[in-house]
GROMACS .gro file of C-alpha atoms in nm:
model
  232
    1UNK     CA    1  26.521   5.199   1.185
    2UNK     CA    2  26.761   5.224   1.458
    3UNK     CA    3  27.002   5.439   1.579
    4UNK     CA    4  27.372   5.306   1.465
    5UNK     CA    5  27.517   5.358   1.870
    6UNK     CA    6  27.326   5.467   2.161
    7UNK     CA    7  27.204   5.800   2.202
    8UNK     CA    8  27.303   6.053   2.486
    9UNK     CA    9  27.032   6.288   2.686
   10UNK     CA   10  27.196   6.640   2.668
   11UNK     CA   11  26.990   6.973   2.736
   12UNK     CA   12  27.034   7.243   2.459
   13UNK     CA   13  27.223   7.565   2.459
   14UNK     CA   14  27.147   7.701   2.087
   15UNK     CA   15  27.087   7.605   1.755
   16UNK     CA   16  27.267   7.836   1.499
   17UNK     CA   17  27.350   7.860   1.125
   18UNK     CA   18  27.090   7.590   1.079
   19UNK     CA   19  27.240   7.308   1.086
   20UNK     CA   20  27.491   7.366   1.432
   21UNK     CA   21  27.361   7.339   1.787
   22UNK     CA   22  27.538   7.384   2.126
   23UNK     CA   23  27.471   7.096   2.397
   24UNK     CA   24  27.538   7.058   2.706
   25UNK     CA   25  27.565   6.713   2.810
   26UNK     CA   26  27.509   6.546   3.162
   27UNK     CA   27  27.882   6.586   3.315
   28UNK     CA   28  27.850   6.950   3.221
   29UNK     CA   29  28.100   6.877   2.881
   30UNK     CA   30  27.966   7.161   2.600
   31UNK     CA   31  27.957   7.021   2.280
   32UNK     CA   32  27.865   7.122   1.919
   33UNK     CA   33  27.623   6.870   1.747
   34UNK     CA   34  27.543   6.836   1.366
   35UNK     CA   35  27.193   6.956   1.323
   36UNK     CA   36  27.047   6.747   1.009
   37UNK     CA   37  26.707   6.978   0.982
   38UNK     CA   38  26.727   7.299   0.691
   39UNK     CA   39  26.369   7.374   0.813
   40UNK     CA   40  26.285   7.649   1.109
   41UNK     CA   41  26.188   7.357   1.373
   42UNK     CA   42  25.918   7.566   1.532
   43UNK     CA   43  25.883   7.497   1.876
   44UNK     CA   44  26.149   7.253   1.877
   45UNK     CA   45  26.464   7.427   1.903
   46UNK     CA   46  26.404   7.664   2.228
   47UNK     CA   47  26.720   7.683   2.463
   48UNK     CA   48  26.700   7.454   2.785
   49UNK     CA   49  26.502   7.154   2.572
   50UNK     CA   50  26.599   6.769   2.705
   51UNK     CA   51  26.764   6.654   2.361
   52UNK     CA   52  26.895   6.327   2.263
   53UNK     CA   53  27.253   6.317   2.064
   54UNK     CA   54  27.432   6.027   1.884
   55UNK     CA   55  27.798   6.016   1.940
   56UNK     CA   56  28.055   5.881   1.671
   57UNK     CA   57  28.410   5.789   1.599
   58UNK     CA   58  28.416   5.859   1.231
   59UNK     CA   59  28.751   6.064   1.156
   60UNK     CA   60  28.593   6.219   0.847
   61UNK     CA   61  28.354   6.374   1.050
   62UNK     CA   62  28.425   6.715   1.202
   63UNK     CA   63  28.122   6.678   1.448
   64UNK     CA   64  28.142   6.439   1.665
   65UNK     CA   65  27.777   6.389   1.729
   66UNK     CA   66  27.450   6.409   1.583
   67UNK     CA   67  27.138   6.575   1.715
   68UNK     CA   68  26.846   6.299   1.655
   69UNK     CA   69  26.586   6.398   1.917
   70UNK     CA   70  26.380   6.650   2.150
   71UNK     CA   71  26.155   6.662   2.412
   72UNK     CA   72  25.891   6.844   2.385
   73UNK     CA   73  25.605   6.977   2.615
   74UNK     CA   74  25.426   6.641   2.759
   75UNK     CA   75  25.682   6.476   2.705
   76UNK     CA   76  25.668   6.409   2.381
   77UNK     CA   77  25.986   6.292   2.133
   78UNK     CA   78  26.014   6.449   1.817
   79UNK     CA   79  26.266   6.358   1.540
   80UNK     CA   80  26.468   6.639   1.448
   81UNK     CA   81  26.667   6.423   1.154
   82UNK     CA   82  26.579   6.496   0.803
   83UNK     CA   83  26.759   6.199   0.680
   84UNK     CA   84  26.576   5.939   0.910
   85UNK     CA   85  26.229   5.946   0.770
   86UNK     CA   86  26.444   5.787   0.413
   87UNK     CA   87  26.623   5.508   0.581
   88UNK     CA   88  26.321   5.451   0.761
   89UNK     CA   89  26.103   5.429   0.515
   90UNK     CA   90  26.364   5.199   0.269
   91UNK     CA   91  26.294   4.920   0.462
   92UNK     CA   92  25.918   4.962   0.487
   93UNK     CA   93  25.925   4.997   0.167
   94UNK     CA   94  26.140   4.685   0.045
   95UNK     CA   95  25.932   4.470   0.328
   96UNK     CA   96  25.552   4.627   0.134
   97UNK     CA   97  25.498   4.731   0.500
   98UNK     CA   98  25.291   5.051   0.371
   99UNK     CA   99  24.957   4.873   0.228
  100UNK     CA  100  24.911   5.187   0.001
  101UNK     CA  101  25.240   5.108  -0.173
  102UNK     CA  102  25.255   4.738  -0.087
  103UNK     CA  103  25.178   4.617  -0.478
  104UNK     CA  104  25.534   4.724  -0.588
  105UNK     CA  105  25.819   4.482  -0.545
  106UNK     CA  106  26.098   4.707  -0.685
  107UNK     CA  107  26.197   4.972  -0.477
  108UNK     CA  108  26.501   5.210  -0.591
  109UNK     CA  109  26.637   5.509  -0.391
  110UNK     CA  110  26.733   5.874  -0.474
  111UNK     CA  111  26.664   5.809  -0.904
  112UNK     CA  112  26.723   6.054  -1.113
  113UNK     CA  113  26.443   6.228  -1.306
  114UNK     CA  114  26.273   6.587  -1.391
  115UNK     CA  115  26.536   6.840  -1.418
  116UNK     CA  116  26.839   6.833  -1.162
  117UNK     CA  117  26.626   6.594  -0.930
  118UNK     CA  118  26.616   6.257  -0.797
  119UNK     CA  119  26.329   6.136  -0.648
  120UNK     CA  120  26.357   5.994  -0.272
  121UNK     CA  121  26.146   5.642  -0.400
  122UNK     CA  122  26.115   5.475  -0.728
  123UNK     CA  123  25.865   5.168  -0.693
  124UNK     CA  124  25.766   4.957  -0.990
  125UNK     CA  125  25.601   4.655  -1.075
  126UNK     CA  126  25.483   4.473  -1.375
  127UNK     CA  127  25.190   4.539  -1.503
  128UNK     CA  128  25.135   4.854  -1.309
  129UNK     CA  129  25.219   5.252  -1.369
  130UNK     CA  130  25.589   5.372  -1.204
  131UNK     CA  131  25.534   5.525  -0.840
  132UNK     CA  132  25.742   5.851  -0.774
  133UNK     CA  133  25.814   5.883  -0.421
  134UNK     CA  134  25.850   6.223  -0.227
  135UNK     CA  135  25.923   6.191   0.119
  136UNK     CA  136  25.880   6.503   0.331
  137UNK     CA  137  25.983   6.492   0.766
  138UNK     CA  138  25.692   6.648   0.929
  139UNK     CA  139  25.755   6.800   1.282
  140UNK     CA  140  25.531   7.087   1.361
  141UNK     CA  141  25.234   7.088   1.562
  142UNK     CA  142  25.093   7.447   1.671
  143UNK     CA  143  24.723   7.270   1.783
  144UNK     CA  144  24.694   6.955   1.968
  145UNK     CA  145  24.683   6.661   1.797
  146UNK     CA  146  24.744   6.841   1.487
  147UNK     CA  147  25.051   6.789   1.291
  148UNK     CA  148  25.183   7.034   0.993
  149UNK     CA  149  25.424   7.046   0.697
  150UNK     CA  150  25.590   7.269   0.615
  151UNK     CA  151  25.726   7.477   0.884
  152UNK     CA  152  25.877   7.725   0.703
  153UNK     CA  153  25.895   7.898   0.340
  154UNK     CA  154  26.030   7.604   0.133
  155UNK     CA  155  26.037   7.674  -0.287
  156UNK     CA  156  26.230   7.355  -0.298
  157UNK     CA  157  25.879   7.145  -0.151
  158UNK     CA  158  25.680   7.362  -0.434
  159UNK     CA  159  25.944   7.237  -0.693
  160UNK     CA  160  25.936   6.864  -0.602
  161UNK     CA  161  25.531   6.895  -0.615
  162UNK     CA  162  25.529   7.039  -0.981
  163UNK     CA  163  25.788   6.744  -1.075
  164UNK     CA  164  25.522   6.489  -0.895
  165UNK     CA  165  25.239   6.657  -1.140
  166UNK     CA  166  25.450   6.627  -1.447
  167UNK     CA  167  25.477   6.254  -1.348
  168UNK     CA  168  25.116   6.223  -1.346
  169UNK     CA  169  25.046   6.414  -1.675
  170UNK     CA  170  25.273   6.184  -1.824
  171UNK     CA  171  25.109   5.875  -1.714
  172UNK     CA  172  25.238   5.744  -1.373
  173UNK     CA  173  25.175   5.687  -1.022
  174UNK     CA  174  25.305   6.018  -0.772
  175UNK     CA  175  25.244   6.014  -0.390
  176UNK     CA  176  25.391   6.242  -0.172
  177UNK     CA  177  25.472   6.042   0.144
  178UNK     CA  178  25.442   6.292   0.473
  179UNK     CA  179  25.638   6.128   0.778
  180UNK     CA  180  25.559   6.254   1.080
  181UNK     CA  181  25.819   6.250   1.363
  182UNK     CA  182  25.612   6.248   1.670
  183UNK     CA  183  25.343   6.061   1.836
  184UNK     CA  184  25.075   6.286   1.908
  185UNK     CA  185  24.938   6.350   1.627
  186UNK     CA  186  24.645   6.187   1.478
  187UNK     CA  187  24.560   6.476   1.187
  188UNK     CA  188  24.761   6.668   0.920
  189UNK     CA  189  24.711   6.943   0.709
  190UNK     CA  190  24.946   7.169   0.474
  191UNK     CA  191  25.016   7.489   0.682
  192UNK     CA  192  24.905   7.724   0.440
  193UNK     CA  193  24.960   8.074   0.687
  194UNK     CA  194  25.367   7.991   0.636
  195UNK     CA  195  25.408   7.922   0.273
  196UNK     CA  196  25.063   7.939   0.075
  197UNK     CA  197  25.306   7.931  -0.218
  198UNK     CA  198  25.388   7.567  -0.104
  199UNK     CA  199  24.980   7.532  -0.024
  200UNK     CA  200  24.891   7.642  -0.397
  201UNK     CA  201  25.127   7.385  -0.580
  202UNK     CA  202  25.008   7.139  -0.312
  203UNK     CA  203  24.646   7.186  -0.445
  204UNK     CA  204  24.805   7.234  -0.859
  205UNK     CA  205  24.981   6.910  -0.772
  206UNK     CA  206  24.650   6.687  -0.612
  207UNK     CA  207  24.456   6.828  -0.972
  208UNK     CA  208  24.667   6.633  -1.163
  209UNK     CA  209  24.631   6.327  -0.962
  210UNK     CA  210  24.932   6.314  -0.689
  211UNK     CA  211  24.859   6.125  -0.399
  212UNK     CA  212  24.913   6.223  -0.043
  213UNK     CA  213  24.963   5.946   0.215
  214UNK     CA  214  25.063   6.043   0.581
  215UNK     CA  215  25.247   5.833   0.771
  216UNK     CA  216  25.279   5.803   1.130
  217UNK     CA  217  25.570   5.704   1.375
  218UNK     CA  218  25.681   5.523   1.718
  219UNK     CA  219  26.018   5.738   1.843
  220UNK     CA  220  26.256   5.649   2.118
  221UNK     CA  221  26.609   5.663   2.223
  222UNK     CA  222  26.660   5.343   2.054
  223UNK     CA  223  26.531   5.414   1.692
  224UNK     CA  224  26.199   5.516   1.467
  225UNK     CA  225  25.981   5.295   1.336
  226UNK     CA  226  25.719   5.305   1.084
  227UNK     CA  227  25.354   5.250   1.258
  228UNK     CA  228  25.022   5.326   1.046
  229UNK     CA  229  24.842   5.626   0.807
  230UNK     CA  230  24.652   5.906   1.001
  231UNK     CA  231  24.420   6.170   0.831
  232UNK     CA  232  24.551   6.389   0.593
   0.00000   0.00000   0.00000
């Protein structure tokens, strides 16, 4: 996936009311960026951090840019975009890119199912069970190499998990698909210490038979792409 028009390196000034952030970009303009991440973004959101902004023209758009990426310690890019792992993944998916899901010809996005949810990916194929799709962005790293989900309190990741597990019950395929936006990671595991209310439905939802497949990424100033599964 790449990014619709080039990005811009700006350093941070604040992130605020989740989803605002102040930037400062390279001619000293201040700007306010859209900040498409309702998580915490531990470790990624501390003042003075090289980030990477995408301008654009649209005049229904109050903001007139989009935070997509920081830098952090090493060097490292992280995607900060909620939304990207989605369009992303579409094309993977559509292309049976992702061997674990590559059996499926049909893929249909943001279906409606459970009660007042759609699932991210509906995959089917004849002759073989519905797949229900989660798709979770995965940003936090505390230990090297070590990559964690979720990074804050979410009862909205425990709901989608139950709806996964009443998918299974009732006879189909359910994978929740972790996509992690960084490269150095090689590990993942469910960060039980912020929300072990989100770690118990995790382990309710894997007794029923939901699948967890962890994905990993290449990020850059020019877009994210899909690269291969790491241990989860």
């Amino acid at each position: 996936m790449r990014f619709q028009t080039p990005l811009l390196p700006a350093v941070l000034i604040r992130r605020y009311k989740r989803f605002l952030a102040d930037c400062q970009l390279p001619d000293g303009r201040e700007v306010t960026a859209h900040c498409a991440n309702p998580g915490s973004m531990l470790g990624l959101a501390e003042p003075g951090s090289a980030v990477w902004l995408e301008p654009n023209d649209d005049p229904k758009k109050k903001l007139k840019y989009g935070w997509r990426l920081v830098e952090v310690a090493g060097g490292t890019l992280v995607g900060v975009d909620t939304s990207v792992p989605n369009r992303a993944l579409k094309s993977a998916l559509e292309a049976r890119q992702i061997a674990a899901l590559s059996a499926y010809e049909t893929v249909r996005a943001e279906v409606k199912y459970a009660e007042k949810s759609r699932i991210d990916f509906l995959l089917s194929q004849p002759g073989l069970p519905d797949c229900y799709v989660e798709v979770k962005s995965v940003t936090l790293s505390r230990q090297p190499g070590l990559a964690e989900f979720p990074d804050s309190v979410t009862a909205r990741g425990a709901k989608h998990l139950g709806n996964l597990a009443d998918m299974c019950r009732a006879g189909h395929r359910a994978v929740l698909l972790y996509l992690v936006q960084r490269e150095d990671c090689d590990r993942f595991e469910i960060a039980h210490d912020i929300d072990p209310i989100y770690a118990a439905a995790w382990d309710a939802a894997a007794a029923t038979g939901v699948e967890r497949l962890v994905i990993s990424t290449h990020i850059s100033p020019q877009g994210v792409e899909i690269a291969g599964v790491i241990a989860g």
